[in-house]
């Protein structure tokens, strides 16, 4: 079961990374963000996302503390990262709505956590995954989680040309004022 889950997680991560890399290399033929938001877009966005998070969750439970990390590190660092990440992700997603969070066109948000980071939801997702890597103390979670984090770091590079095209000088001004991540 563990080999299947690790393979599934790494496979989803690899396919997603290829789509992101393709979108960076060929922005005119990008896959992310989608050129059109259709009824299939949520399936193509959220099924891999929740599959990857589900794999991380199950692997973490299966291999709980297999790396024998002290509890004070696991709970002292892991839990706060997971909680803070969830607060940021869900508060910002509530402002956008699920469709815009999943690639639908909408408005340029520069308020809330977007005052401090152009990608607070990605930063928060990185915190959640990193927190789970620490809390679960599992080698398999670390392998799949680090692949997921690589995707979260790469995704803004695919989105920025689209955002420049959508919002023009407003986005370029925003880019000059606010850092990409932190």
PDB file of C-alpha atoms in Angstrom:
ATOM      1  CA  UNK A   1       0.000   0.000   0.000  1.00  0.00           C
ATOM      2  CA  UNK A   2       2.829   2.408   0.893  1.00  0.00           C
ATOM      3  CA  UNK A   3       4.554   1.893  -2.465  1.00  0.00           C
ATOM      4  CA  UNK A   4       1.272   2.498  -4.275  1.00  0.00           C
ATOM      5  CA  UNK A   5       0.592   5.713  -2.345  1.00  0.00           C
ATOM      6  CA  UNK A   6       4.119   7.067  -2.808  1.00  0.00           C
ATOM      7  CA  UNK A   7       3.947   6.230  -6.518  1.00  0.00           C
ATOM      8  CA  UNK A   8       0.527   7.866  -6.824  1.00  0.00           C
ATOM      9  CA  UNK A   9       1.681  10.983  -4.975  1.00  0.00           C
ATOM     10  CA  UNK A  10       4.898  11.319  -6.953  1.00  0.00           C
ATOM     11  CA  UNK A  11       3.025  10.593 -10.195  1.00  0.00           C
ATOM     12  CA  UNK A  12       0.448  13.315  -9.534  1.00  0.00           C
ATOM     13  CA  UNK A  13       3.237  15.697  -8.532  1.00  0.00           C
ATOM     14  CA  UNK A  14       5.267  14.883 -11.650  1.00  0.00           C
ATOM     15  CA  UNK A  15       2.290  15.352 -13.987  1.00  0.00           C
ATOM     16  CA  UNK A  16       1.408  18.635 -12.297  1.00  0.00           C
ATOM     17  CA  UNK A  17       4.994  19.843 -12.440  1.00  0.00           C
ATOM     18  CA  UNK A  18       5.155  19.012 -16.159  1.00  0.00           C
ATOM     19  CA  UNK A  19       1.961  21.037 -16.732  1.00  0.00           C
ATOM     20  CA  UNK A  20       3.389  23.962 -14.750  1.00  0.00           C
ATOM     21  CA  UNK A  21       6.764  23.767 -16.519  1.00  0.00           C
ATOM     22  CA  UNK A  22       5.006  23.581 -19.906  1.00  0.00           C
ATOM     23  CA  UNK A  23       3.028  26.687 -18.986  1.00  0.00           C
ATOM     24  CA  UNK A  24       6.212  28.530 -18.004  1.00  0.00           C
ATOM     25  CA  UNK A  25       8.085  27.491 -21.159  1.00  0.00           C
ATOM     26  CA  UNK A  26       5.166  28.024 -23.549  1.00  0.00           C
ATOM     27  CA  UNK A  27       2.880  30.704 -22.083  1.00  0.00           C
ATOM     28  CA  UNK A  28       0.911  31.023 -25.329  1.00  0.00           C
ATOM     29  CA  UNK A  29      -0.015  27.332 -24.991  1.00  0.00           C
ATOM     30  CA  UNK A  30      -0.252  27.261 -21.217  1.00  0.00           C
ATOM     31  CA  UNK A  31      -2.138  24.689 -19.205  1.00  0.00           C
ATOM     32  CA  UNK A  32      -2.064  26.781 -15.998  1.00  0.00           C
ATOM     33  CA  UNK A  33      -3.866  29.044 -15.491  1.00  0.00           C
ATOM     34  CA  UNK A  34      -6.455  27.601 -17.861  1.00  0.00           C
ATOM     35  CA  UNK A  35      -7.233  29.619 -20.974  1.00  0.00           C
ATOM     36  CA  UNK A  36     -10.934  29.030 -20.368  1.00  0.00           C
ATOM     37  CA  UNK A  37     -12.677  28.042 -17.179  1.00  0.00           C
ATOM     38  CA  UNK A  38     -15.112  25.257 -18.083  1.00  0.00           C
ATOM     39  CA  UNK A  39     -17.092  22.669 -16.152  1.00  0.00           C
ATOM     40  CA  UNK A  40     -14.070  20.341 -16.402  1.00  0.00           C
ATOM     41  CA  UNK A  41     -11.616  22.857 -14.937  1.00  0.00           C
ATOM     42  CA  UNK A  42     -12.514  22.173 -11.282  1.00  0.00           C
ATOM     43  CA  UNK A  43     -12.060  18.444 -11.894  1.00  0.00           C
ATOM     44  CA  UNK A  44      -8.661  18.981 -13.527  1.00  0.00           C
ATOM     45  CA  UNK A  45      -7.537  21.337 -10.755  1.00  0.00           C
ATOM     46  CA  UNK A  46      -9.020  19.919  -7.569  1.00  0.00           C
ATOM     47  CA  UNK A  47      -8.829  16.137  -8.154  1.00  0.00           C
ATOM     48  CA  UNK A  48      -5.009  16.168  -8.369  1.00  0.00           C
ATOM     49  CA  UNK A  49      -4.784  18.699  -5.523  1.00  0.00           C
ATOM     50  CA  UNK A  50      -6.937  16.676  -3.139  1.00  0.00           C
ATOM     51  CA  UNK A  51      -5.345  13.415  -4.299  1.00  0.00           C
ATOM     52  CA  UNK A  52      -1.910  14.748  -3.376  1.00  0.00           C
ATOM     53  CA  UNK A  53      -3.106  16.071  -0.006  1.00  0.00           C
ATOM     54  CA  UNK A  54      -4.956  12.790   0.638  1.00  0.00           C
ATOM     55  CA  UNK A  55      -1.852  10.744  -0.134  1.00  0.00           C
ATOM     56  CA  UNK A  56       0.161  12.913   2.248  1.00  0.00           C
ATOM     57  CA  UNK A  57      -2.432  12.498   4.982  1.00  0.00           C
ATOM     58  CA  UNK A  58      -2.701   8.702   4.666  1.00  0.00           C
ATOM     59  CA  UNK A  59       1.067   8.189   4.402  1.00  0.00           C
ATOM     60  CA  UNK A  60       1.589  10.351   7.473  1.00  0.00           C
ATOM     61  CA  UNK A  61      -0.863   8.318   9.501  1.00  0.00           C
ATOM     62  CA  UNK A  62       0.583   5.017   8.240  1.00  0.00           C
ATOM     63  CA  UNK A  63       4.182   5.996   9.036  1.00  0.00           C
ATOM     64  CA  UNK A  64       3.506   8.230  12.052  1.00  0.00           C
ATOM     65  CA  UNK A  65       6.858   9.329  13.522  1.00  0.00           C
ATOM     66  CA  UNK A  66       8.826   6.636  11.709  1.00  0.00           C
ATOM     67  CA  UNK A  67      11.767   9.057  11.675  1.00  0.00           C
ATOM     68  CA  UNK A  68      11.628   9.310  15.507  1.00  0.00           C
ATOM     69  CA  UNK A  69      11.593  13.098  15.652  1.00  0.00           C
ATOM     70  CA  UNK A  70      11.064  14.456  19.185  1.00  0.00           C
ATOM     71  CA  UNK A  71       7.470  15.374  19.964  1.00  0.00           C
ATOM     72  CA  UNK A  72       8.334  18.937  20.969  1.00  0.00           C
ATOM     73  CA  UNK A  73       9.680  19.580  17.449  1.00  0.00           C
ATOM     74  CA  UNK A  74       6.831  17.789  15.703  1.00  0.00           C
ATOM     75  CA  UNK A  75       4.069  19.472  17.668  1.00  0.00           C
ATOM     76  CA  UNK A  76       5.879  22.744  18.361  1.00  0.00           C
ATOM     77  CA  UNK A  77       6.639  23.432  14.684  1.00  0.00           C
ATOM     78  CA  UNK A  78       4.312  21.194  12.683  1.00  0.00           C
ATOM     79  CA  UNK A  79       0.987  22.098  14.290  1.00  0.00           C
ATOM     80  CA  UNK A  80       1.473  25.901  14.164  1.00  0.00           C
ATOM     81  CA  UNK A  81       2.487  25.719  10.493  1.00  0.00           C
ATOM     82  CA  UNK A  82      -0.583  23.638   9.642  1.00  0.00           C
ATOM     83  CA  UNK A  83      -2.959  25.885  11.604  1.00  0.00           C
ATOM     84  CA  UNK A  84      -1.514  29.170  10.286  1.00  0.00           C
ATOM     85  CA  UNK A  85      -1.448  27.837   6.733  1.00  0.00           C
ATOM     86  CA  UNK A  86      -5.082  26.781   6.889  1.00  0.00           C
ATOM     87  CA  UNK A  87      -6.156  30.133   8.312  1.00  0.00           C
ATOM     88  CA  UNK A  88      -4.466  31.996   5.443  1.00  0.00           C
ATOM     89  CA  UNK A  89      -5.586  29.626   2.669  1.00  0.00           C
ATOM     90  CA  UNK A  90      -9.220  29.502   3.666  1.00  0.00           C
ATOM     91  CA  UNK A  91      -9.533  33.194   4.522  1.00  0.00           C
ATOM     92  CA  UNK A  92      -8.087  34.200   1.140  1.00  0.00           C
ATOM     93  CA  UNK A  93     -10.022  31.525  -0.769  1.00  0.00           C
ATOM     94  CA  UNK A  94     -13.207  32.899   0.809  1.00  0.00           C
ATOM     95  CA  UNK A  95     -12.463  36.317  -0.729  1.00  0.00           C
ATOM     96  CA  UNK A  96     -11.821  34.880  -4.186  1.00  0.00           C
ATOM     97  CA  UNK A  97     -14.264  32.017  -4.175  1.00  0.00           C
ATOM     98  CA  UNK A  98     -13.333  28.514  -5.223  1.00  0.00           C
ATOM     99  CA  UNK A  99     -13.598  29.149  -8.999  1.00  0.00           C
ATOM    100  CA  UNK A 100     -11.081  32.024  -9.016  1.00  0.00           C
ATOM    101  CA  UNK A 101      -8.797  30.125  -6.627  1.00  0.00           C
ATOM    102  CA  UNK A 102      -8.964  27.287  -9.188  1.00  0.00           C
ATOM    103  CA  UNK A 103      -8.055  29.425 -12.210  1.00  0.00           C
ATOM    104  CA  UNK A 104     -11.204  31.337 -13.225  1.00  0.00           C
ATOM    105  CA  UNK A 105     -10.841  34.974 -14.221  1.00  0.00           C
ATOM    106  CA  UNK A 106     -11.746  37.472 -11.544  1.00  0.00           C
ATOM    107  CA  UNK A 107     -10.414  40.590  -9.935  1.00  0.00           C
ATOM    108  CA  UNK A 108      -6.862  41.456  -8.902  1.00  0.00           C
ATOM    109  CA  UNK A 109      -6.652  41.134  -5.143  1.00  0.00           C
ATOM    110  CA  UNK A 110      -4.068  43.301  -3.398  1.00  0.00           C
ATOM    111  CA  UNK A 111      -5.613  43.415   0.071  1.00  0.00           C
ATOM    112  CA  UNK A 112      -5.587  41.010   3.009  1.00  0.00           C
ATOM    113  CA  UNK A 113      -2.554  38.748   2.947  1.00  0.00           C
ATOM    114  CA  UNK A 114      -1.955  39.845  -0.661  1.00  0.00           C
ATOM    115  CA  UNK A 115      -0.540  43.085   0.793  1.00  0.00           C
ATOM    116  CA  UNK A 116       2.462  41.077   1.986  1.00  0.00           C
ATOM    117  CA  UNK A 117       2.841  38.383  -0.658  1.00  0.00           C
ATOM    118  CA  UNK A 118       1.680  38.037  -4.252  1.00  0.00           C
ATOM    119  CA  UNK A 119       1.098  34.346  -3.500  1.00  0.00           C
ATOM    120  CA  UNK A 120      -0.066  33.964   0.088  1.00  0.00           C
ATOM    121  CA  UNK A 121      -2.167  30.901  -0.710  1.00  0.00           C
ATOM    122  CA  UNK A 122       0.867  29.101  -2.146  1.00  0.00           C
ATOM    123  CA  UNK A 123       2.986  30.184   0.826  1.00  0.00           C
ATOM    124  CA  UNK A 124       0.255  28.925   3.156  1.00  0.00           C
ATOM    125  CA  UNK A 125      -0.009  25.617   1.281  1.00  0.00           C
ATOM    126  CA  UNK A 126       3.774  25.253   1.613  1.00  0.00           C
ATOM    127  CA  UNK A 127       3.385  25.854   5.358  1.00  0.00           C
ATOM    128  CA  UNK A 128       0.643  23.207   5.568  1.00  0.00           C
ATOM    129  CA  UNK A 129       2.665  20.608   3.673  1.00  0.00           C
ATOM    130  CA  UNK A 130       5.864  21.493   5.534  1.00  0.00           C
ATOM    131  CA  UNK A 131       3.992  21.342   8.832  1.00  0.00           C
ATOM    132  CA  UNK A 132       2.627  17.902   7.987  1.00  0.00           C
ATOM    133  CA  UNK A 133       6.108  16.694   6.986  1.00  0.00           C
ATOM    134  CA  UNK A 134       7.364  17.789  10.405  1.00  0.00           C
ATOM    135  CA  UNK A 135       4.359  16.575  12.403  1.00  0.00           C
ATOM    136  CA  UNK A 136       4.093  13.155  10.779  1.00  0.00           C
ATOM    137  CA  UNK A 137       7.894  12.646  10.762  1.00  0.00           C
ATOM    138  CA  UNK A 138       7.574  10.263   7.829  1.00  0.00           C
ATOM    139  CA  UNK A 139      10.159   9.743   5.103  1.00  0.00           C
ATOM    140  CA  UNK A 140       7.469   8.968   2.540  1.00  0.00           C
ATOM    141  CA  UNK A 141       5.574  12.144   3.441  1.00  0.00           C
ATOM    142  CA  UNK A 142       8.814  14.094   3.111  1.00  0.00           C
ATOM    143  CA  UNK A 143       9.465  12.693  -0.381  1.00  0.00           C
ATOM    144  CA  UNK A 144       5.953  13.345  -1.702  1.00  0.00           C
ATOM    145  CA  UNK A 145       5.576  16.592   0.259  1.00  0.00           C
ATOM    146  CA  UNK A 146       8.799  18.072  -1.108  1.00  0.00           C
ATOM    147  CA  UNK A 147       7.590  17.279  -4.631  1.00  0.00           C
ATOM    148  CA  UNK A 148       4.354  19.105  -3.797  1.00  0.00           C
ATOM    149  CA  UNK A 149       6.288  22.069  -2.428  1.00  0.00           C
ATOM    150  CA  UNK A 150       8.304  22.245  -5.665  1.00  0.00           C
ATOM    151  CA  UNK A 151       5.013  22.611  -7.559  1.00  0.00           C
ATOM    152  CA  UNK A 152       3.825  25.349  -5.202  1.00  0.00           C
ATOM    153  CA  UNK A 153       7.074  27.251  -5.732  1.00  0.00           C
ATOM    154  CA  UNK A 154       6.913  26.879  -9.537  1.00  0.00           C
ATOM    155  CA  UNK A 155       3.222  27.719 -10.051  1.00  0.00           C
ATOM    156  CA  UNK A 156       3.519  31.519  -9.694  1.00  0.00           C
ATOM    157  CA  UNK A 157       6.018  31.586 -12.558  1.00  0.00           C
ATOM    158  CA  UNK A 158       3.302  30.134 -14.819  1.00  0.00           C
ATOM    159  CA  UNK A 159       0.654  32.525 -13.501  1.00  0.00           C
ATOM    160  CA  UNK A 160       2.502  35.820 -13.720  1.00  0.00           C
ATOM    161  CA  UNK A 161       2.447  36.219 -17.535  1.00  0.00           C
ATOM    162  CA  UNK A 162      -1.305  35.553 -17.428  1.00  0.00           C
ATOM    163  CA  UNK A 163      -1.784  38.070 -14.619  1.00  0.00           C
ATOM    164  CA  UNK A 164       0.207  40.689 -16.544  1.00  0.00           C
ATOM    165  CA  UNK A 165      -2.007  40.115 -19.580  1.00  0.00           C
ATOM    166  CA  UNK A 166      -5.206  40.241 -17.486  1.00  0.00           C
ATOM    167  CA  UNK A 167      -4.454  43.239 -15.293  1.00  0.00           C
ATOM    168  CA  UNK A 168      -1.749  45.147 -17.189  1.00  0.00           C
ATOM    169  CA  UNK A 169      -0.135  48.061 -15.394  1.00  0.00           C
ATOM    170  CA  UNK A 170      -2.128  47.414 -12.200  1.00  0.00           C
ATOM    171  CA  UNK A 171      -0.421  44.031 -11.834  1.00  0.00           C
ATOM    172  CA  UNK A 172       2.986  45.421 -12.801  1.00  0.00           C
ATOM    173  CA  UNK A 173       2.648  48.152 -10.153  1.00  0.00           C
ATOM    174  CA  UNK A 174       1.610  45.477  -7.667  1.00  0.00           C
ATOM    175  CA  UNK A 175       4.666  43.371  -8.628  1.00  0.00           C
ATOM    176  CA  UNK A 176       6.953  46.321  -7.865  1.00  0.00           C
ATOM    177  CA  UNK A 177       5.396  46.819  -4.410  1.00  0.00           C
ATOM    178  CA  UNK A 178       4.918  43.249  -3.189  1.00  0.00           C
ATOM    179  CA  UNK A 179       7.289  40.285  -3.145  1.00  0.00           C
ATOM    180  CA  UNK A 180       6.441  37.038  -4.864  1.00  0.00           C
ATOM    181  CA  UNK A 181       6.504  34.902  -1.727  1.00  0.00           C
ATOM    182  CA  UNK A 182       7.550  36.598   1.532  1.00  0.00           C
TER     183      UNK A 182
END
